[in-house]
mmCIF file of C-alpha atoms in Angstrom:
data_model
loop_
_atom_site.group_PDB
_atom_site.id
_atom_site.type_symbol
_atom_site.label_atom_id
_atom_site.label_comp_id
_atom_site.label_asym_id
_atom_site.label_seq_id
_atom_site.Cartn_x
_atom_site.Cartn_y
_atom_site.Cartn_z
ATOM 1 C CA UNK A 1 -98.960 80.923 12.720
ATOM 2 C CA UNK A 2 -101.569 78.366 13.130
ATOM 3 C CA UNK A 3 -101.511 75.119 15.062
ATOM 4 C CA UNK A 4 -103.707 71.972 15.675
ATOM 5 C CA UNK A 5 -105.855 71.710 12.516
ATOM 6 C CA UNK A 6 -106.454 69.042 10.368
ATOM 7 C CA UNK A 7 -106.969 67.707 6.329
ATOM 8 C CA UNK A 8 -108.295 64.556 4.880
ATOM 9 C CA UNK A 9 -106.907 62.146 3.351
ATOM 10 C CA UNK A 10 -109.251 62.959 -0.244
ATOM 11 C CA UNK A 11 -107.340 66.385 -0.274
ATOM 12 C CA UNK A 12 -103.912 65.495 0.846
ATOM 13 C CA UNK A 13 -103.634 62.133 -2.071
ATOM 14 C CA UNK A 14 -106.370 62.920 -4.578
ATOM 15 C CA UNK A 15 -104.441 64.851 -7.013
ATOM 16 C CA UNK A 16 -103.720 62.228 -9.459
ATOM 17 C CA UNK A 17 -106.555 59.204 -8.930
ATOM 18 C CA UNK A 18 -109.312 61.477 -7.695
ATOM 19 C CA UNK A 19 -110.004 62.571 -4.548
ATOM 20 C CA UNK A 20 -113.602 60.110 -4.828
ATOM 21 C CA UNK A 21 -110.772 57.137 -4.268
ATOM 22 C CA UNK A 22 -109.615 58.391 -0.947
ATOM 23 C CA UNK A 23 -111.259 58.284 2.814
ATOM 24 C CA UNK A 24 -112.376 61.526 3.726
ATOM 25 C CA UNK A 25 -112.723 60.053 7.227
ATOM 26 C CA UNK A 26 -108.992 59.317 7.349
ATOM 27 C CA UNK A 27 -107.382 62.636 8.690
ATOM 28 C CA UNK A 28 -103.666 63.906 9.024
ATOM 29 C CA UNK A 29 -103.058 66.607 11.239
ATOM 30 C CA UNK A 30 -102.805 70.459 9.868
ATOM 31 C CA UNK A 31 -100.877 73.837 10.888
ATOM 32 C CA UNK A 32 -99.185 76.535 8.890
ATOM 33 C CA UNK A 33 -95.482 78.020 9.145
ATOM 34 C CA UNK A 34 -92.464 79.271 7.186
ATOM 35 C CA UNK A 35 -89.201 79.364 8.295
ATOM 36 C CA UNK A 36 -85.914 81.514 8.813
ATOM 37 C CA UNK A 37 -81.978 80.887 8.029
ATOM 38 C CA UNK A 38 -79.801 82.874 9.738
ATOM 39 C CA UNK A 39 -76.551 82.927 7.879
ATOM 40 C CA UNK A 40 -73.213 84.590 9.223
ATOM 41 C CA UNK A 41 -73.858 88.100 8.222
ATOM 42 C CA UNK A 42 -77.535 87.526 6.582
ATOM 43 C CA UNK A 43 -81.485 86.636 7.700
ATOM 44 C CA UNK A 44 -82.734 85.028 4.738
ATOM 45 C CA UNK A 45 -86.992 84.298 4.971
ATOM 46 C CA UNK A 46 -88.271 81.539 3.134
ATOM 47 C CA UNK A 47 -91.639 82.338 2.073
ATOM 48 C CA UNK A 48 -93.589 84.658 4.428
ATOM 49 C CA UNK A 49 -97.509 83.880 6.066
ATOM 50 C CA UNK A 50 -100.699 86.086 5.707
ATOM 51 C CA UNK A 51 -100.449 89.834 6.111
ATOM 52 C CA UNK A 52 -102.438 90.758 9.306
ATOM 53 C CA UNK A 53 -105.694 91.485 8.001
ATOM 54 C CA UNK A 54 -106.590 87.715 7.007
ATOM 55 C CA UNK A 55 -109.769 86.320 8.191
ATOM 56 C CA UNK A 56 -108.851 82.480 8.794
ATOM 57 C CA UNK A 57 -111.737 80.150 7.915
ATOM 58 C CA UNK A 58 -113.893 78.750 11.126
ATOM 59 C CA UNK A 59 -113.220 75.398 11.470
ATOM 60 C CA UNK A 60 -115.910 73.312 9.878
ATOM 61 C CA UNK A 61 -115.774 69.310 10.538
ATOM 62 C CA UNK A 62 -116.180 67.488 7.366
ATOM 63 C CA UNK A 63 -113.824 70.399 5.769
ATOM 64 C CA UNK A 64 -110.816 69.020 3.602
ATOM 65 C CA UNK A 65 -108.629 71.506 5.178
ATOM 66 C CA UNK A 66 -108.647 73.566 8.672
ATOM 67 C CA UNK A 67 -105.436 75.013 8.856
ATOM 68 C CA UNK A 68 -105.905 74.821 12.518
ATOM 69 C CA UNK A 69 -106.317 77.523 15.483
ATOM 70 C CA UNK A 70 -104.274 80.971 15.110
ATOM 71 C CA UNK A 71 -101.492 81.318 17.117
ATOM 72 C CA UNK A 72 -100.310 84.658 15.787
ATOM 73 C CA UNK A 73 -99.582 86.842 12.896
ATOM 74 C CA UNK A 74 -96.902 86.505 10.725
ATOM 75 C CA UNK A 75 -95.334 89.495 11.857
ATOM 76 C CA UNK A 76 -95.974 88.830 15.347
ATOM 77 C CA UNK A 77 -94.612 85.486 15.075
ATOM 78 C CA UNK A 78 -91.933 87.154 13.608
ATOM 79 C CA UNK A 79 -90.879 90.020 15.779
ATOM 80 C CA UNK A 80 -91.419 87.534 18.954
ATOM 81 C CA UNK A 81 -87.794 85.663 17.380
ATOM 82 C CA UNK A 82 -85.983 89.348 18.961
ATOM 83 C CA UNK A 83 -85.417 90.246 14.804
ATOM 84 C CA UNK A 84 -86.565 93.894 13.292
ATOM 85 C CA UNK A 85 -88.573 93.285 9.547
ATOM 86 C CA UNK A 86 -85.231 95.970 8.547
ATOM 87 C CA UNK A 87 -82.911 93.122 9.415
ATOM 88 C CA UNK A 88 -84.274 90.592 6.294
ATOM 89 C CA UNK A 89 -81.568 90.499 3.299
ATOM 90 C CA UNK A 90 -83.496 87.832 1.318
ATOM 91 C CA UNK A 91 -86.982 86.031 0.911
ATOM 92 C CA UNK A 92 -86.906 83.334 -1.285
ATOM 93 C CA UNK A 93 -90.799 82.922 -1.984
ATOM 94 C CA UNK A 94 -91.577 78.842 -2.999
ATOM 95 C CA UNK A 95 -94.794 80.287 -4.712
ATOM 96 C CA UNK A 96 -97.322 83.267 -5.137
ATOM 97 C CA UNK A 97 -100.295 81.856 -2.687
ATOM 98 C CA UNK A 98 -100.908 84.631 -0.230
ATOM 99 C CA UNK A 99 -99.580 82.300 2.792
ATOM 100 C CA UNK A 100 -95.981 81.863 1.407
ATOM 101 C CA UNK A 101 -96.190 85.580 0.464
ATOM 102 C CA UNK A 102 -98.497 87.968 1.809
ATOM 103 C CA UNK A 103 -96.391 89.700 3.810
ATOM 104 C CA UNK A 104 -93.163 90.260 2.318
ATOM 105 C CA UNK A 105 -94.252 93.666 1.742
ATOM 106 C CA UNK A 106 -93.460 94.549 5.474
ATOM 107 C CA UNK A 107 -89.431 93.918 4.705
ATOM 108 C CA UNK A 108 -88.075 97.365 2.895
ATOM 109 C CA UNK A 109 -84.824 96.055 3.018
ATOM 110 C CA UNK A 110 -85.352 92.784 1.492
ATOM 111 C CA UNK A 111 -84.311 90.973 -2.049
ATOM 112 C CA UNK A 112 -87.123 89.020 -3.075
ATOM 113 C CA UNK A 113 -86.456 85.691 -5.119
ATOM 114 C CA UNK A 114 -89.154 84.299 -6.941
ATOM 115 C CA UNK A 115 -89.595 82.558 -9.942
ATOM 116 C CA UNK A 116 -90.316 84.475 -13.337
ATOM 117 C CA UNK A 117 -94.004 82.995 -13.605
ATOM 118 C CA UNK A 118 -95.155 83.267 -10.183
ATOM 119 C CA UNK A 119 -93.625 86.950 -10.624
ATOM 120 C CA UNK A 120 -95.974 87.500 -13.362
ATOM 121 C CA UNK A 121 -98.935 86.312 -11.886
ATOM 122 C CA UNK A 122 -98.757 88.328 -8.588
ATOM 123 C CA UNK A 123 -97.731 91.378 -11.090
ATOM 124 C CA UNK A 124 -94.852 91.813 -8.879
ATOM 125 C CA UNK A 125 -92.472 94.918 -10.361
ATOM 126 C CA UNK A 126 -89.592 97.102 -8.989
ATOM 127 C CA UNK A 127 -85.992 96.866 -7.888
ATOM 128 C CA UNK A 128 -86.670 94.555 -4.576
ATOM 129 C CA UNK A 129 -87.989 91.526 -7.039
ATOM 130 C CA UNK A 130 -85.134 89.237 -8.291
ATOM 131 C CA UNK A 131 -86.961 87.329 -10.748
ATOM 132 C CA UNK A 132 -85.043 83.758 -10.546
ATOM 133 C CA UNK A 133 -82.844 82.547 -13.265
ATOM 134 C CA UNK A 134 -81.664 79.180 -12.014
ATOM 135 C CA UNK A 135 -78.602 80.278 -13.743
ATOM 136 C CA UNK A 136 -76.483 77.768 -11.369
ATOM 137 C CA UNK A 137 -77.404 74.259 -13.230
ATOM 138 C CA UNK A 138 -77.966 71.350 -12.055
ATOM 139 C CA UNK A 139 -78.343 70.550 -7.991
ATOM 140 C CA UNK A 140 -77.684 66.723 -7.933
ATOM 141 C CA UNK A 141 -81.528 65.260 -9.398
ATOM 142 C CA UNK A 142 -82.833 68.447 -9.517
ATOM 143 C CA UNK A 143 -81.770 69.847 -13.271
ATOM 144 C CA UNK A 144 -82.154 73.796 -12.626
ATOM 145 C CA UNK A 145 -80.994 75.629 -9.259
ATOM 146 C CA UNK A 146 -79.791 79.341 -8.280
ATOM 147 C CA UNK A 147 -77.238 79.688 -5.498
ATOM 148 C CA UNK A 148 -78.633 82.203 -2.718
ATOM 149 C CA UNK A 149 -75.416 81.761 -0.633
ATOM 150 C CA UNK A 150 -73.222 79.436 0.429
ATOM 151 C CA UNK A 151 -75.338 76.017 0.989
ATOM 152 C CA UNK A 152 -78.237 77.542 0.350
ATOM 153 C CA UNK A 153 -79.904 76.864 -3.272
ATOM 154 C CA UNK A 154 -82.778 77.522 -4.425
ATOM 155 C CA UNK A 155 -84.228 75.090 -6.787
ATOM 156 C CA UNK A 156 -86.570 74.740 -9.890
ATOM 157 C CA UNK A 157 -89.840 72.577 -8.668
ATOM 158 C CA UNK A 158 -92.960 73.225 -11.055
ATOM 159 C CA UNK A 159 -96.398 72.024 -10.865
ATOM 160 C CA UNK A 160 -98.375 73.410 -7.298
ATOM 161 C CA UNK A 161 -97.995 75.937 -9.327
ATOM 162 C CA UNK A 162 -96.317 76.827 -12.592
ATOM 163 C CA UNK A 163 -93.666 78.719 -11.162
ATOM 164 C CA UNK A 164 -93.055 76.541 -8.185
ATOM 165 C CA UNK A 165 -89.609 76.536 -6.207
ATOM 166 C CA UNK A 166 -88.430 74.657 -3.278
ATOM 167 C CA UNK A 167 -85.361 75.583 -1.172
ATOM 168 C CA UNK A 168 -82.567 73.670 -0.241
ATOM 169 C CA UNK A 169 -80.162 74.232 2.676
ATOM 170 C CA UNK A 170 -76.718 71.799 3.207
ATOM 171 C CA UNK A 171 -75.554 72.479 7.038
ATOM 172 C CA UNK A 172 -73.950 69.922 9.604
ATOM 173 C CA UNK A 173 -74.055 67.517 7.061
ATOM 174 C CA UNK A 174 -77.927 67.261 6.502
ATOM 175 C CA UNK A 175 -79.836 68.594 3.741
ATOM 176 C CA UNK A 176 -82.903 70.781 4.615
ATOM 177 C CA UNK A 177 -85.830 70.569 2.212
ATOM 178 C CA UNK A 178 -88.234 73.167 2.393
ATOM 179 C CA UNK A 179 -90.332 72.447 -0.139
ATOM 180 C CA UNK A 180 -93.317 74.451 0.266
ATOM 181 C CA UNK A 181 -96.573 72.520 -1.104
ATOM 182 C CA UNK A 182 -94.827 70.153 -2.893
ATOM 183 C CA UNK A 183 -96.776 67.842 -0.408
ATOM 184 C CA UNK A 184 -99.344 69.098 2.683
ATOM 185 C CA UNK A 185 -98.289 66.094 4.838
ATOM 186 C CA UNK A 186 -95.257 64.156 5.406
ATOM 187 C CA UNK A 187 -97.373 61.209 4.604
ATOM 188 C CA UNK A 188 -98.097 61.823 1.556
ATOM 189 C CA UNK A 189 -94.482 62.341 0.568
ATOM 190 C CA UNK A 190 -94.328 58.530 2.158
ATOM 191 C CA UNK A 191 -97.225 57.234 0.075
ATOM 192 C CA UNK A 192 -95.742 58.870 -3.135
ATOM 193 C CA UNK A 193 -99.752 61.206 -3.602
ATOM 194 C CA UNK A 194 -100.453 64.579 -4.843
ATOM 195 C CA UNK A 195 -102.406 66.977 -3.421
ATOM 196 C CA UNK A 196 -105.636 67.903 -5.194
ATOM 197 C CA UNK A 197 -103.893 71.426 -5.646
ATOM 198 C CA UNK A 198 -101.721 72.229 -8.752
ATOM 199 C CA UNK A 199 -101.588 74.249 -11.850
ATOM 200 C CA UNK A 200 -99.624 71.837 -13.843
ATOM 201 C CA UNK A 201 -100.279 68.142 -13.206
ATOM 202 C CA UNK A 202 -97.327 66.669 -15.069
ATOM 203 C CA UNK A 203 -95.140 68.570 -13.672
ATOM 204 C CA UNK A 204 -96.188 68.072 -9.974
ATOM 205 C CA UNK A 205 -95.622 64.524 -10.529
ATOM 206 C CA UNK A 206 -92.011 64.622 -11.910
ATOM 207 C CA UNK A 207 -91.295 67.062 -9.503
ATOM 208 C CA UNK A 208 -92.704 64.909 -6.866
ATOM 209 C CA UNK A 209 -90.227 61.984 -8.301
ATOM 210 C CA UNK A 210 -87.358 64.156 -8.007
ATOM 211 C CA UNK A 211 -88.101 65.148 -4.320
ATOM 212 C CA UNK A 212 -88.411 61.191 -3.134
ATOM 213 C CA UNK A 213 -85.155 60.523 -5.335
ATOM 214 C CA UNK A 214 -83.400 63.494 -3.378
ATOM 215 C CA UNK A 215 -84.185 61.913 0.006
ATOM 216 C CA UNK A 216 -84.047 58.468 -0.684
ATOM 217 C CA UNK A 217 -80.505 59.503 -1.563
ATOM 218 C CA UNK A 218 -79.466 62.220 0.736
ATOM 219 C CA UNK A 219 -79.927 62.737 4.718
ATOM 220 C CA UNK A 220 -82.758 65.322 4.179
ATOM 221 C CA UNK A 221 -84.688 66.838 6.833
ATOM 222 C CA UNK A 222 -88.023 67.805 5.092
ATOM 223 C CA UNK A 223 -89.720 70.845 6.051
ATOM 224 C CA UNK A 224 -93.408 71.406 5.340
ATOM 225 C CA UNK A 225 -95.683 74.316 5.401
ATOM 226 C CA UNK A 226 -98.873 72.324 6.165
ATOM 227 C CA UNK A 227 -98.492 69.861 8.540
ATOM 228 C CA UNK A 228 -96.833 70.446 12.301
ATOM 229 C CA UNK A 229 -93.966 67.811 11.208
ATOM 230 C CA UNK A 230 -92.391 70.595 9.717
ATOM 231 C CA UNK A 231 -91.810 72.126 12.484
ATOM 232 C CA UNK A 232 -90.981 69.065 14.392
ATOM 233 C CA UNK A 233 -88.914 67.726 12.052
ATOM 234 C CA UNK A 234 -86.652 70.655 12.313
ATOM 235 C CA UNK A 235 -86.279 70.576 16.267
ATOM 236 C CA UNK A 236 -85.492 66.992 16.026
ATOM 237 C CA UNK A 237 -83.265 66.803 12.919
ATOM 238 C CA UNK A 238 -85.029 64.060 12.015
ATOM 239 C CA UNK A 239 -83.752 62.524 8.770
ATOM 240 C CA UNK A 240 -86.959 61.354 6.368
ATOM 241 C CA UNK A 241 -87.172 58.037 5.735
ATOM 242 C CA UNK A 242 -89.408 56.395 2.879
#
């Protein structure tokens, strides 16, 4: 939904050391999407962008974050794939900020998974919410997952926020990570930093552990919300590497 912005380094690594030990003047580029799995006989959203009435900051130099130019509304951005918002079975929602949720309220049709805290704190109610149970176990590091379908899992990942979830999808072989804001930029995943955003610092960092112990051990393509290597990463298949 937005392309060609930009963060600092301060924001992006400062979560654990302080921001105050990072260059501000070193800058990683910036965008914002979310991403779609489209199963045999489902269309499964994981997390969904702003609704259409958000007013995107003006980009400011010397900002830690500019998400980046708009390129279209969620929906928009959406619709332009050739889907209908009745076609959506699932969205599995990584956490409650308004640009990994927003708009799920355009999908009537649609089960939304979402863990029992960020549930709460949204006050989200009624038969559509499937509050997540992570009833499955264990998903190799990761000690508490929930099958959505086959090769799809979605998996227990506090700290961002308390209720924080990533989603995991095995196909071809490869292991897609979409991990919402576990990181903003691949780099940091590389340089083992925190973002100066969570709710629960402890957690963020043992989550963080767990992620780099996932792909250090499996052929994971990682897929972030933040940063246009997300999207990238996915065209290419490109495998991370530490």
């Amino acid at each position: 939904m937005f392309d060609h912005g930009f963060m600092n380094q301060s924001f992006a690594f400062g979560g654990e050391e302080g921001k105050e030990n990072f260059d501000e003047q070193i800058i990683y580029r910036s965008s914002l999407q979310n991403f779609l799995i489209e199963t045999d006989n489902e269309l499964i959203l994981v997390d969904t962008g702003f609704g259409s009435d958000f007013k995107a900051p003006e980009k400011k130099l010397g900002a830690p974050l500019y998400m980046g130019e708009k390129v279209a509304d969620y929906m928009d951005a959406f619709t332009a794939l050739g889907y209908k918002a009745e076609d959506v079975t699932k969205i599995l929602v990584t956490h409650k900020h308004p640009d990994h949720s927003a708009a799920v309220k355009f999908f009537p049709n649609a089960k939304v998974y979402i863990s029992p805290e960020d549930a709460d704190a949204l006050k989200w109610e009624g038969e559509s919410i499937v509050r997540a149970t992570y009833e499955d176990g264990a998903y190799y590091n990761f000690p508490c997952s929930q099958k959505i379908a086959d090769g799809i899992r979605f998996v227990e990942a506090k700290g961002h926020t308390r209720g924080n979830s990533i989603v995991i999808v095995e196909n071809d072989g490869l292991f897609y990570m979409i991990q919402g804001d576990v990181t903003y930029t691949d780099a940091a995943l590389k340089a083992n930093k925190l973002s100066i955003v969570f709710e629960d610092l402890a957690a963020a960092r043992e989550t963080l552990d767990r992620v780099r112990q996932f792909v250090a051990e499996h052929p994971t393509v990682y897929l972030s919300t933040h940063c246009p290597e997300g999207y990238e990463n996915l065209e290419m298949k490109r495998v991370m590497k530490l």
